[in-house]
Amino acid sequence: MKIELTPELEELRAEVRRFTDRELEPLARLIDSTGEIPQQAWDVMREAGYLGMRLPEEYGGTSASLSQMCIVLEEFSRSHRVLTGLIDATSGLTPSAFVRHGSPAQREKYVRKLATGEMRAAFALTEPGAGSDSAAISTRAEKVDGGWKINGRKHFISGGHVADVLMVMTVTDVQKRARGGITALLVEKGAPGLTVTRVDTTIGSEAWKLAELTFDDCFVPDTAVMGRVGEGFRIAMESLTDGRMAVACCCIGAADRLLDLMTAHAKERVTFGQPLAERQAIQWMLADTAVDIVTARTLAYETLRQIEAGRTVGSAPSMCKLYCSEMVGRVTDRAVQVFGGQGLIRGFPIERFYRDVRHYRIGEGTSEVHRMIIARDLLR
Ligand SMILES: Cc1cc2nc3c(=O)[nH]c(=O)nc-3n(C[C@H](O)[C@H](O)[C@H](O)COP(=O)(O)OP(=O)(O)OC[C@H]3O[C@@H](n4cnc5c(N)ncnc54)[C@H](O)[C@@H]3O)c2cc1C
């Protein structure tokens, strides 16, 4: 069953599918073999207009709608999760915050370069003592003459070690905290007192690295405040809907590709004299996967439709993120089973998908946090 989109979105999907097959698939193999994102990936995506796509045209973006971005992410996810990170880096929370809250000088200095990937930004909220409970951060910024002095430690910051500019969430009023006591400060690479103290890789792609950053009397001038003092938590929470819908659609794209791979393998692979596709045990795995994907698409596309129609959707983006991230976990597990030993071999896509999709249940709010949000909505 095909879940229908508007003709424009269907056209966009077909165009992105062609681009992904032609340009991104070879790069996905390169990313896997080197553990790095090649400059070529940024270049081809920039030339095709996918970088900065959610940003206004005046800043080098294409003013894409949330649905358009989600369809692009879905298609890129059929190839390699890391490629979707390039859209996030140029259109996600941090570049959008620059557009919405940046001073004219900040927008002038950063936005166009962020939109084209010429400059890299990272978002630094999580700390060793504060993950899901992000309001519990303890990195402090103290007002000093002409600016702010930051002390504390952030970890798990995607691309934090290579970022030209970091948007750092700091406590500026311990009493108020999330209610007006957290401020977003921009810290540039090489700022005195900023040190990259560790770079972690995860079970996912080697090319996706997370940094630990230590701030030791790190001075930033008054012009480094993003928005107003005390607005940081609101800025951080503002892009949640985009982020949740983006993850949901990435999960759908990965699951859809896995179903294609599983189906082709089931038809080809012969055991005990018959293709796997003839066996009911295998057919049921394919059937359950198809149902999972149709359900996920129905939920996600309807939520997108309502968001764009201006309806109040409550916790629906959390439902999408929760359902789709858990769905793709089930699907990758089935894919490994259908492929048998080959599903576990490094260098084949199944094994990579299996590792790569695991983080979707943790990043952008864990499954438990989304269940809390949905339950809170129900019990209100
Ligand atoms: C690949 C990746 C990229 C990331 N990139 C960034 C980034 O760029 N910037 C950034 O700031 N952060 C980033 N993060 C951090 C991410 O936001 C946190 O990992 C996430 O919010 C969870 O926090 P935690 O890891 O500290 O887990 P914890 O908060 O310690 O939670 C541990 C477990 O306990 C559960 N739990 C927590 N509280 C409750 C509760 N009240 N009830 C029930 N269960 C609960 C959680 O769901 C989880 O299962 C990234 C993480 C990953 C994995």
Coordinates of C-alpha atoms and ligand atoms in Angstrom, one line a residue:
M1 CA 0.0 0.0 0.0
K2 CA 1.3 3.4 -1.0
I3 CA 0.7 6.3 1.3
E4 CA -0.1 9.2 -1.0
L5 CA 1.7 12.5 -0.8
T6 CA 0.9 15.6 -2.8
P7 CA 2.1 15.4 -6.5
E8 CA 4.8 18.0 -5.7
L9 CA 6.2 15.9 -2.8
E10 CA 6.0 12.7 -5.0
E11 CA 8.0 14.6 -7.7
L12 CA 10.5 15.7 -5.1
R13 CA 10.8 12.2 -3.8
A14 CA 11.5 10.8 -7.3
E15 CA 14.1 13.5 -7.9
V16 CA 15.9 12.9 -4.6
R17 CA 15.8 9.1 -5.2
R18 CA 17.6 9.6 -8.5
F19 CA 20.1 12.0 -6.9
T20 CA 20.7 9.5 -4.0
D21 CA 21.3 6.5 -6.2
R22 CA 23.6 8.4 -8.6
E23 CA 25.6 10.7 -6.3
L24 CA 25.2 9.5 -2.7
E25 CA 25.5 5.7 -2.9
P26 CA 29.2 5.8 -4.1
L27 CA 29.9 8.4 -1.3
A28 CA 28.2 6.1 1.3
R29 CA 30.7 3.4 0.4
L30 CA 33.6 5.9 0.6
I31 CA 32.4 7.1 4.0
D32 CA 32.3 3.5 5.3
S33 CA 35.7 2.6 4.1
T34 CA 37.5 5.8 5.4
G35 CA 35.4 6.7 8.4
E36 CA 35.3 10.3 7.2
I37 CA 32.8 12.5 5.4
P38 CA 34.5 13.6 2.2
Q39 CA 34.4 17.2 1.1
Q40 CA 32.8 15.9 -2.1
A41 CA 29.7 15.0 -0.1
W42 CA 29.3 18.6 1.0
D43 CA 30.0 19.8 -2.6
V44 CA 27.5 17.6 -4.4
M45 CA 24.8 18.4 -1.8
R46 CA 25.5 22.1 -2.0
E47 CA 25.4 22.1 -5.8
A48 CA 22.1 20.2 -5.8
G49 CA 20.6 22.7 -3.3
Y50 CA 20.1 20.3 -0.3
L51 CA 22.3 22.2 2.1
G52 CA 20.6 24.8 4.3
M53 CA 17.3 23.9 2.7
R54 CA 15.1 25.0 5.6
L55 CA 16.8 28.5 5.7
P56 CA 15.4 31.5 3.9
E57 CA 16.6 32.1 0.4
E58 CA 18.2 35.4 1.4
Y59 CA 20.6 33.4 3.5
G60 CA 21.5 30.9 0.8
G61 CA 18.8 28.3 1.7
T62 CA 15.7 27.2 -0.3
S63 CA 13.0 28.0 2.2
A64 CA 11.9 24.3 2.1
S65 CA 8.8 23.3 4.1
L66 CA 9.1 20.7 6.9
S67 CA 7.5 18.1 4.7
Q68 CA 10.0 18.8 1.9
M69 CA 12.9 18.4 4.3
C70 CA 11.4 15.2 5.7
I71 CA 11.0 13.6 2.3
V72 CA 14.6 14.5 1.4
L73 CA 15.8 13.0 4.7
E74 CA 13.8 9.9 4.1
E75 CA 15.4 9.3 0.8
F76 CA 19.0 10.1 2.0
S77 CA 18.5 7.6 4.8
R78 CA 18.0 4.9 2.3
S79 CA 21.7 5.4 1.6
H80 CA 23.6 6.4 4.7
R81 CA 22.6 8.0 8.0
V82 CA 25.7 10.3 8.0
L83 CA 24.4 12.1 4.9
T84 CA 21.3 13.2 6.8
G85 CA 23.6 14.9 9.3
L86 CA 24.8 17.3 6.6
I87 CA 21.2 18.6 6.3
D88 CA 20.9 18.9 10.1
A89 CA 24.2 20.8 10.3
T90 CA 23.1 23.3 7.7
S91 CA 19.4 23.5 8.4
G92 CA 18.8 22.2 11.9
L93 CA 18.5 23.7 15.3
T94 CA 21.7 25.8 15.3
P95 CA 21.5 27.5 11.9
S96 CA 17.7 28.1 12.4
A97 CA 18.4 29.7 15.8
F98 CA 20.9 32.1 14.1
V99 CA 18.2 33.1 11.6
R100 CA 15.5 33.5 14.3
H101 CA 17.4 35.0 17.2
G102 CA 20.8 36.2 15.8
S103 CA 21.7 39.8 15.9
P104 CA 22.2 41.4 12.5
A105 CA 26.0 41.1 13.0
Q106 CA 25.7 37.4 14.0
R107 CA 23.5 36.6 11.0
E108 CA 25.8 38.5 8.7
K109 CA 28.9 36.7 10.1
Y110 CA 27.6 33.1 10.2
V111 CA 24.3 32.2 8.5
R112 CA 25.2 32.2 4.9
K113 CA 28.4 30.3 5.6
L114 CA 26.5 27.8 7.8
A115 CA 23.9 27.3 5.1
T116 CA 26.5 26.4 2.5
G117 CA 28.6 24.2 4.8
E118 CA 31.5 26.6 4.5
M119 CA 31.3 27.0 8.3
R120 CA 30.3 24.2 10.7
A121 CA 28.3 24.7 13.9
A122 CA 27.5 22.4 16.8
F123 CA 24.9 22.6 19.5
A124 CA 26.2 22.0 23.0
L125 CA 23.6 21.2 25.7
T126 CA 24.3 17.7 27.1
E127 CA 26.7 17.3 30.0
P128 CA 28.0 14.3 32.0
G129 CA 25.5 15.2 34.7
A130 CA 22.5 16.2 32.5
G131 CA 21.2 14.4 29.5
S132 CA 17.4 13.7 29.4
D133 CA 17.0 16.2 32.2
S134 CA 18.6 19.0 30.2
A135 CA 17.4 21.7 32.6
A136 CA 19.8 20.3 35.1
I137 CA 22.9 21.5 33.3
S138 CA 25.7 23.0 35.5
T139 CA 27.9 24.8 33.0
R140 CA 28.0 28.3 34.3
A141 CA 28.4 31.6 32.6
E142 CA 29.3 34.5 34.9
K143 CA 29.0 38.1 33.9
V144 CA 32.4 39.9 33.8
D145 CA 33.5 43.2 32.3
G146 CA 32.6 43.2 28.6
G147 CA 31.4 39.7 28.4
W148 CA 30.9 36.3 30.0
K149 CA 33.3 33.7 31.6
I150 CA 32.2 30.1 31.0
N151 CA 33.2 27.2 33.2
G152 CA 32.0 23.6 32.8
R153 CA 31.9 20.5 30.6
K154 CA 29.8 19.3 27.7
H155 CA 29.8 15.9 26.2
F156 CA 28.3 13.9 23.3
I157 CA 28.4 17.0 21.1
S158 CA 28.0 16.0 17.4
G159 CA 30.9 17.4 15.4
G160 CA 31.9 19.6 18.4
H161 CA 35.6 18.9 17.7
V162 CA 35.5 20.4 14.2
A163 CA 32.9 23.1 14.7
D164 CA 33.8 26.7 13.8
V165 CA 31.2 28.0 16.2
L166 CA 29.4 26.3 19.1
M167 CA 26.0 27.3 20.5
V168 CA 26.6 26.6 24.2
M169 CA 23.8 26.4 26.7
T170 CA 25.0 27.9 30.0
V171 CA 23.4 28.6 33.4
T172 CA 23.3 32.4 34.0
D173 CA 20.8 32.4 36.9
V174 CA 20.9 29.3 39.1
Q175 CA 17.6 30.1 40.7
K176 CA 15.6 30.5 37.5
R177 CA 17.4 27.8 35.4
A178 CA 15.0 26.6 32.6
R179 CA 12.6 29.4 33.5
G180 CA 14.8 32.3 32.3
G181 CA 18.1 31.3 33.8
I182 CA 19.8 29.5 30.8
T183 CA 21.6 31.6 28.1
A184 CA 22.9 30.5 24.7
L185 CA 26.4 31.8 24.1
L186 CA 28.4 31.5 20.9
V187 CA 31.9 30.2 21.3
E188 CA 34.2 30.2 18.3
K189 CA 36.8 27.6 17.6
G190 CA 40.1 28.4 19.3
A191 CA 38.5 30.6 22.0
P192 CA 40.9 30.8 25.0
G193 CA 39.8 28.4 27.7
L194 CA 37.9 26.1 25.3
T195 CA 39.5 22.6 24.9
V196 CA 38.3 19.5 23.1
T197 CA 39.1 17.0 25.8
R198 CA 37.8 13.8 24.1
V199 CA 36.4 12.6 20.8
D200 CA 34.1 9.6 21.0
T201 CA 32.9 7.3 18.3
T202 CA 29.7 5.3 18.7
I203 CA 28.5 1.9 17.6
G204 CA 27.2 3.7 14.5
S205 CA 29.3 5.1 11.6
E206 CA 32.9 6.0 12.4
A207 CA 32.3 9.2 10.5
W208 CA 29.9 10.5 13.2
K209 CA 32.0 11.7 16.1
L210 CA 30.9 13.2 19.4
A211 CA 33.1 15.6 21.3
E212 CA 33.7 16.3 25.0
L213 CA 34.4 20.0 25.5
T214 CA 35.8 21.7 28.6
F215 CA 35.4 25.4 29.3
D216 CA 37.9 26.7 31.8
D217 CA 37.4 30.5 32.4
C218 CA 36.5 30.7 28.7
F219 CA 35.8 34.3 27.9
V220 CA 33.3 35.4 25.2
P221 CA 32.2 39.0 24.6
D222 CA 28.7 40.4 25.2
T223 CA 28.1 40.1 21.4
A224 CA 28.2 36.3 21.8
V225 CA 24.8 36.2 23.4
M226 CA 22.3 34.5 21.1
G227 CA 18.9 36.1 21.5
R228 CA 18.5 37.6 25.0
V229 CA 20.1 36.6 28.3
G230 CA 17.9 33.9 29.8
E231 CA 16.3 32.8 26.5
G232 CA 18.6 29.8 25.9
F233 CA 16.3 27.0 27.0
R234 CA 13.4 28.4 24.9
I235 CA 15.8 28.6 21.9
A236 CA 17.0 25.0 22.5
M237 CA 13.4 23.6 22.8
E238 CA 12.1 25.6 19.8
S239 CA 13.2 23.2 17.0
L240 CA 11.9 20.1 18.8
T241 CA 9.0 19.5 16.3
D242 CA 11.4 19.7 13.3
G243 CA 13.9 17.4 15.0
R244 CA 11.4 14.8 16.0
M245 CA 9.7 14.7 12.5
A246 CA 13.2 14.6 10.9
V247 CA 14.2 11.6 13.0
A248 CA 10.9 9.8 12.3
C249 CA 11.4 10.2 8.5
C250 CA 15.0 9.1 8.7
C251 CA 13.8 5.9 10.3
I252 CA 11.2 5.3 7.7
G253 CA 13.8 5.7 4.9
A254 CA 16.1 3.2 6.5
A255 CA 13.3 0.7 7.0
D256 CA 12.1 1.1 3.4
R257 CA 15.6 0.4 2.0
L258 CA 15.9 -2.6 4.3
L259 CA 12.6 -4.0 3.1
D260 CA 13.9 -3.7 -0.5
L261 CA 17.1 -5.5 0.4
M262 CA 15.3 -8.2 2.4
T263 CA 12.8 -8.9 -0.4
A264 CA 15.5 -9.1 -3.1
H265 CA 17.6 -11.5 -0.9
A266 CA 14.6 -13.7 -0.1
K267 CA 13.9 -14.2 -3.8
E268 CA 17.6 -15.0 -4.6
R269 CA 18.8 -17.1 -1.7
V270 CA 18.0 -20.8 -2.1
T271 CA 18.1 -23.1 0.9
F272 CA 16.9 -26.7 0.9
G273 CA 16.2 -26.4 -2.8
Q274 CA 13.8 -23.4 -2.6
P275 CA 14.2 -19.6 -2.4
L276 CA 13.7 -18.2 1.1
A277 CA 10.8 -16.2 -0.3
E278 CA 8.8 -19.5 -0.5
R279 CA 9.1 -20.0 3.3
Q280 CA 6.3 -18.8 5.5
A281 CA 8.7 -17.8 8.3
I282 CA 10.5 -15.4 6.0
Q283 CA 7.2 -14.2 4.3
W284 CA 5.9 -13.2 7.8
M285 CA 9.0 -11.1 8.4
L286 CA 8.5 -9.3 5.1
A287 CA 4.8 -8.8 5.8
D288 CA 5.4 -7.5 9.3
T289 CA 8.0 -5.0 8.0
A290 CA 5.6 -3.8 5.3
V291 CA 2.9 -3.2 7.9
D292 CA 5.4 -1.4 10.1
I293 CA 6.4 0.9 7.3
V294 CA 2.9 1.7 6.2
T295 CA 1.9 2.5 9.7
A296 CA 4.9 4.7 10.3
R297 CA 4.3 6.6 7.1
T298 CA 0.6 7.1 7.8
L299 CA 1.4 8.5 11.3
A300 CA 4.3 10.7 10.1
Y301 CA 2.7 12.1 7.0
E302 CA -0.6 12.9 8.7
T303 CA 1.2 14.7 11.5
L304 CA 3.2 16.7 8.9
R305 CA 0.0 17.5 7.1
Q306 CA -1.6 18.8 10.3
I307 CA 1.5 20.8 11.4
E308 CA 1.6 22.5 8.0
A309 CA -2.2 23.2 8.2
G310 CA -1.5 25.1 11.4
R311 CA -3.3 22.6 13.7
T312 CA -2.3 22.0 17.2
V313 CA -0.8 18.5 17.2
G314 CA 0.2 18.2 20.9
S315 CA 2.4 15.2 21.5
A316 CA 2.0 13.8 17.9
P317 CA 5.7 14.6 16.9
S318 CA 6.8 12.6 20.0
M319 CA 4.5 9.7 18.9
C320 CA 6.1 9.8 15.4
K321 CA 9.7 9.9 16.8
L322 CA 8.9 7.1 19.3
Y323 CA 7.0 4.8 16.9
C324 CA 9.4 5.2 14.0
S325 CA 12.6 4.8 15.9
E326 CA 11.3 1.6 17.6
M327 CA 9.9 0.4 14.3
V328 CA 13.3 0.7 12.5
G329 CA 14.9 -1.3 15.4
R330 CA 12.5 -4.2 14.8
V331 CA 13.1 -4.0 11.0
T332 CA 16.9 -4.1 11.2
D333 CA 16.8 -7.0 13.5
R334 CA 14.5 -8.9 11.0
A335 CA 16.8 -7.9 8.1
V336 CA 19.8 -9.5 9.9
Q337 CA 17.8 -12.7 10.4
V338 CA 16.7 -12.8 6.7
F339 CA 20.3 -12.4 5.6
G340 CA 21.8 -14.9 8.1
G341 CA 25.6 -14.7 8.4
Q342 CA 25.8 -12.2 5.6
G343 CA 23.8 -9.8 7.7
L344 CA 26.6 -9.6 10.3
I345 CA 29.5 -9.1 8.0
R346 CA 31.3 -5.7 8.0
G347 CA 31.2 -3.9 4.7
F348 CA 27.6 -5.1 3.8
P349 CA 24.9 -2.6 4.3
I350 CA 22.7 -4.7 6.7
E351 CA 25.3 -4.7 9.4
R352 CA 25.8 -0.9 9.1
F353 CA 22.1 -0.2 9.2
Y354 CA 21.8 -2.4 12.3
R355 CA 24.4 -0.3 14.2
D356 CA 23.5 3.0 12.7
V357 CA 19.7 3.0 13.6
R358 CA 20.3 2.3 17.2
H359 CA 20.9 5.9 18.2
Y360 CA 17.5 7.0 16.9
R361 CA 16.0 5.7 20.2
I362 CA 18.4 7.9 22.2
G363 CA 19.2 11.2 20.3
E364 CA 16.5 13.9 20.1
G365 CA 15.0 12.6 23.3
T366 CA 15.0 8.9 24.4
S367 CA 12.0 6.6 23.9
E368 CA 11.3 6.9 27.6
V369 CA 11.3 10.7 27.5
H370 CA 8.9 10.7 24.6
R371 CA 6.6 8.2 26.5
M372 CA 6.7 10.7 29.4
I373 CA 5.7 13.6 27.0
I374 CA 2.8 11.5 25.5
A375 CA 1.6 10.4 28.9
R376 CA 1.7 13.9 30.3
D377 CA -0.4 15.0 27.3
L378 CA -3.0 12.3 28.1
L379 CA -3.1 13.0 31.8
R380 CA -3.3 16.7 31.5
Ligands
LIG1 C1 24.6 10.0 18.4 C2 24.3 11.1 19.4 C3 24.5 12.4 19.1 C4 24.2 13.4 20.0 N1 24.4 14.7 19.7 C5 24.3 15.7 20.6 C6 24.6 17.1 20.3 O1 25.0 17.4 19.2 N2 24.4 18.0 21.3 C7 23.9 17.7 22.6 O2 23.8 18.6 23.4 N3 23.6 16.4 22.9 C8 23.8 15.4 22.0 N4 23.6 14.1 22.3 C9 23.1 13.7 23.6 C10 21.7 13.2 23.7 O3 20.8 14.3 23.6 C11 21.6 12.5 25.1 O4 22.4 11.3 25.0 C12 20.1 12.1 25.4 O5 19.4 13.3 25.7 C13 20.0 11.2 26.6 O6 20.8 11.6 27.7 P1 21.9 10.6 28.4 O7 22.6 10.0 27.4 O8 22.6 11.4 29.4 O9 21.0 9.5 29.1 P2 20.3 9.7 30.5 O10 19.5 10.9 30.6 O11 21.3 9.4 31.6 O12 19.2 8.4 30.5 C14 19.7 7.1 30.6 C15 18.4 6.2 30.5 O13 17.5 6.5 31.5 C16 16.3 6.8 30.9 N5 15.6 7.9 31.7 C17 16.1 9.1 32.1 N6 15.2 9.7 32.8 C18 14.1 8.9 32.9 C19 12.9 9.1 33.6 N7 12.5 10.2 34.3 N8 12.0 8.0 33.5 C20 12.3 6.9 32.8 N9 13.5 6.7 32.2 C21 14.4 7.7 32.3 C22 16.6 7.3 29.5 O14 15.5 7.2 28.6 C23 17.7 6.4 29.1 O15 17.2 5.2 28.7 C24 23.8 13.1 21.3 C25 23.6 11.7 21.7 C26 23.9 10.7 20.7 C27 23.7 9.3 21.1

